[in-house]
mmCIF file of C-alpha atoms in Angstrom:
data_model
loop_
_atom_site.group_PDB
_atom_site.id
_atom_site.type_symbol
_atom_site.label_atom_id
_atom_site.label_comp_id
_atom_site.label_asym_id
_atom_site.label_seq_id
_atom_site.Cartn_x
_atom_site.Cartn_y
_atom_site.Cartn_z
ATOM 1 C CA MET A 18 3.494 21.329 -8.201
ATOM 2 C CA GLU A 19 0.726 19.697 -5.891
ATOM 3 C CA LYS A 20 0.586 16.195 -5.528
ATOM 4 C CA SER A 21 -3.224 15.896 -6.822
ATOM 5 C CA GLU A 22 -1.973 18.062 -9.967
ATOM 6 C CA GLN A 23 1.084 15.615 -10.712
ATOM 7 C CA THR A 24 0.376 13.210 -13.326
ATOM 8 C CA TRP A 25 1.714 9.647 -14.310
ATOM 9 C CA LEU A 26 2.008 8.772 -18.067
ATOM 10 C CA GLY A 27 -1.197 10.974 -18.841
ATOM 11 C CA GLY A 28 -3.246 9.800 -15.795
ATOM 12 C CA ALA A 29 -3.588 11.729 -12.926
ATOM 13 C CA GLN A 30 -2.236 10.503 -9.643
ATOM 14 C CA ALA A 31 -4.606 10.015 -6.923
ATOM 15 C CA PRO A 32 -3.969 12.541 -3.657
ATOM 16 C CA GLU A 33 -3.249 9.164 -1.796
ATOM 17 C CA PHE A 34 -0.241 8.005 -4.474
ATOM 18 C CA GLY A 35 2.755 6.612 -2.140
ATOM 19 C CA ASP A 36 0.330 6.020 0.876
ATOM 20 C CA LEU A 37 1.006 2.332 0.541
ATOM 21 C CA GLN A 38 4.562 2.468 0.088
ATOM 22 C CA ARG A 39 4.885 4.725 3.455
ATOM 23 C CA LEU A 40 2.716 1.787 5.161
ATOM 24 C CA VAL A 41 5.157 -0.628 4.084
ATOM 25 C CA ASP A 42 8.009 1.091 5.332
ATOM 26 C CA GLU A 43 6.315 1.446 8.586
ATOM 27 C CA LEU A 44 5.577 -2.004 8.962
ATOM 28 C CA PHE A 45 8.885 -3.054 8.476
ATOM 29 C CA GLU A 46 10.778 -0.182 10.018
ATOM 30 C CA ASP A 47 12.208 -1.721 13.194
ATOM 31 C CA GLU A 48 12.329 -5.199 12.020
ATOM 32 C CA PRO A 49 13.431 -5.508 8.367
ATOM 33 C CA ALA A 50 13.279 -9.220 8.424
ATOM 34 C CA ARG A 51 10.159 -9.819 10.266
ATOM 35 C CA MET A 52 6.997 -11.202 9.518
ATOM 36 C CA VAL A 53 3.607 -9.627 9.134
ATOM 37 C CA GLY A 54 -0.024 -10.711 8.787
ATOM 38 C CA LYS A 55 -2.855 -9.167 7.134
ATOM 39 C CA LEU A 56 -4.248 -7.988 10.649
ATOM 40 C CA ASP A 57 -0.855 -6.083 11.112
ATOM 41 C CA ALA A 58 -1.199 -4.460 7.650
ATOM 42 C CA ILE A 59 -5.220 -3.656 8.323
ATOM 43 C CA GLU A 60 -4.382 -2.031 11.563
ATOM 44 C CA ARG A 61 -1.552 0.051 9.895
ATOM 45 C CA ALA A 62 -3.773 0.839 7.605
ATOM 46 C CA GLN A 63 -6.680 2.043 9.862
ATOM 47 C CA ILE A 64 -4.091 3.962 12.184
ATOM 48 C CA ASP A 65 -2.519 6.114 9.064
ATOM 49 C CA ASP A 66 -6.341 6.634 7.697
ATOM 50 C CA LEU A 67 -5.766 5.411 4.301
ATOM 51 C CA SER A 68 -8.592 5.797 1.632
ATOM 52 C CA GLU A 69 -11.465 3.184 1.204
ATOM 53 C CA ASP A 70 -9.275 2.396 -1.850
ATOM 54 C CA LEU A 71 -6.364 1.487 -0.066
ATOM 55 C CA LEU A 72 -8.251 -0.060 2.469
ATOM 56 C CA GLU A 73 -9.964 -2.700 -0.128
ATOM 57 C CA VAL A 74 -6.545 -3.387 -1.440
ATOM 58 C CA ILE A 75 -4.892 -4.467 2.281
ATOM 59 C CA ASP A 76 -8.336 -6.105 2.526
ATOM 60 C CA LEU A 77 -7.984 -8.045 -0.261
ATOM 61 C CA LEU A 78 -4.996 -9.645 0.890
ATOM 62 C CA PRO A 79 -4.843 -13.640 1.399
ATOM 63 C CA GLY A 80 -4.303 -14.137 5.079
ATOM 64 C CA GLY A 81 -1.153 -15.645 6.078
ATOM 65 C CA ARG A 82 2.089 -13.993 7.250
ATOM 66 C CA TYR A 83 4.589 -12.062 5.052
ATOM 67 C CA GLY A 84 8.074 -11.012 4.580
ATOM 68 C CA ARG A 85 8.387 -7.429 3.279
ATOM 69 C CA HIS A 86 9.129 -8.828 -0.539
ATOM 70 C CA ALA A 87 5.833 -11.260 -0.563
ATOM 71 C CA LEU A 88 3.770 -8.569 1.230
ATOM 72 C CA CYS A 89 4.587 -5.924 -1.894
ATOM 73 C CA ASN A 90 4.526 -8.703 -4.646
ATOM 74 C CA GLN A 91 0.623 -9.382 -3.118
ATOM 75 C CA LEU A 92 -0.273 -5.842 -2.780
ATOM 76 C CA ASN A 93 1.323 -4.939 -6.284
ATOM 77 C CA SER A 94 -0.689 -8.007 -7.654
ATOM 78 C CA ILE A 95 -3.873 -6.430 -6.249
ATOM 79 C CA LEU A 96 -3.089 -3.201 -7.658
ATOM 80 C CA THR A 97 -2.334 -4.022 -11.402
ATOM 81 C CA ALA A 98 -5.834 -6.552 -11.149
ATOM 82 C CA HIS A 99 -7.495 -2.683 -10.176
ATOM 83 C CA GLY A 100 -5.772 -0.907 -12.712
ATOM 84 C CA TRP A 101 -4.387 1.622 -9.807
ATOM 85 C CA GLY A 102 -0.624 1.017 -10.053
ATOM 86 C CA TYR A 103 -0.181 4.462 -11.837
ATOM 87 C CA THR A 104 -2.793 6.333 -9.578
ATOM 88 C CA HIS A 105 -1.962 4.839 -6.182
ATOM 89 C CA GLY A 106 1.413 3.823 -6.942
ATOM 90 C CA THR A 107 3.126 0.396 -6.499
ATOM 91 C CA VAL A 108 5.330 -0.994 -3.152
ATOM 92 C CA SER A 109 8.983 -2.464 -3.095
#
């Protein structure tokens, strides 16, 4: 089954489902305990050529520096507020 044909709880997954998880994994790949800022996430999102919806999620991050857990909490809150958790996936 192709990625675009998969369903999640009756709703269609977006083609970019899982892209934010890959972004988080890449940000913390070399140093899991590092702190990243909003600009780090924006830069990585642009390098990864994320969709406009996902770029909006990154852009909505409050300024500051985040460990992995805090970044995931912020991203998941934004995804939930937009109702995109099922279509775009959440991060951990």
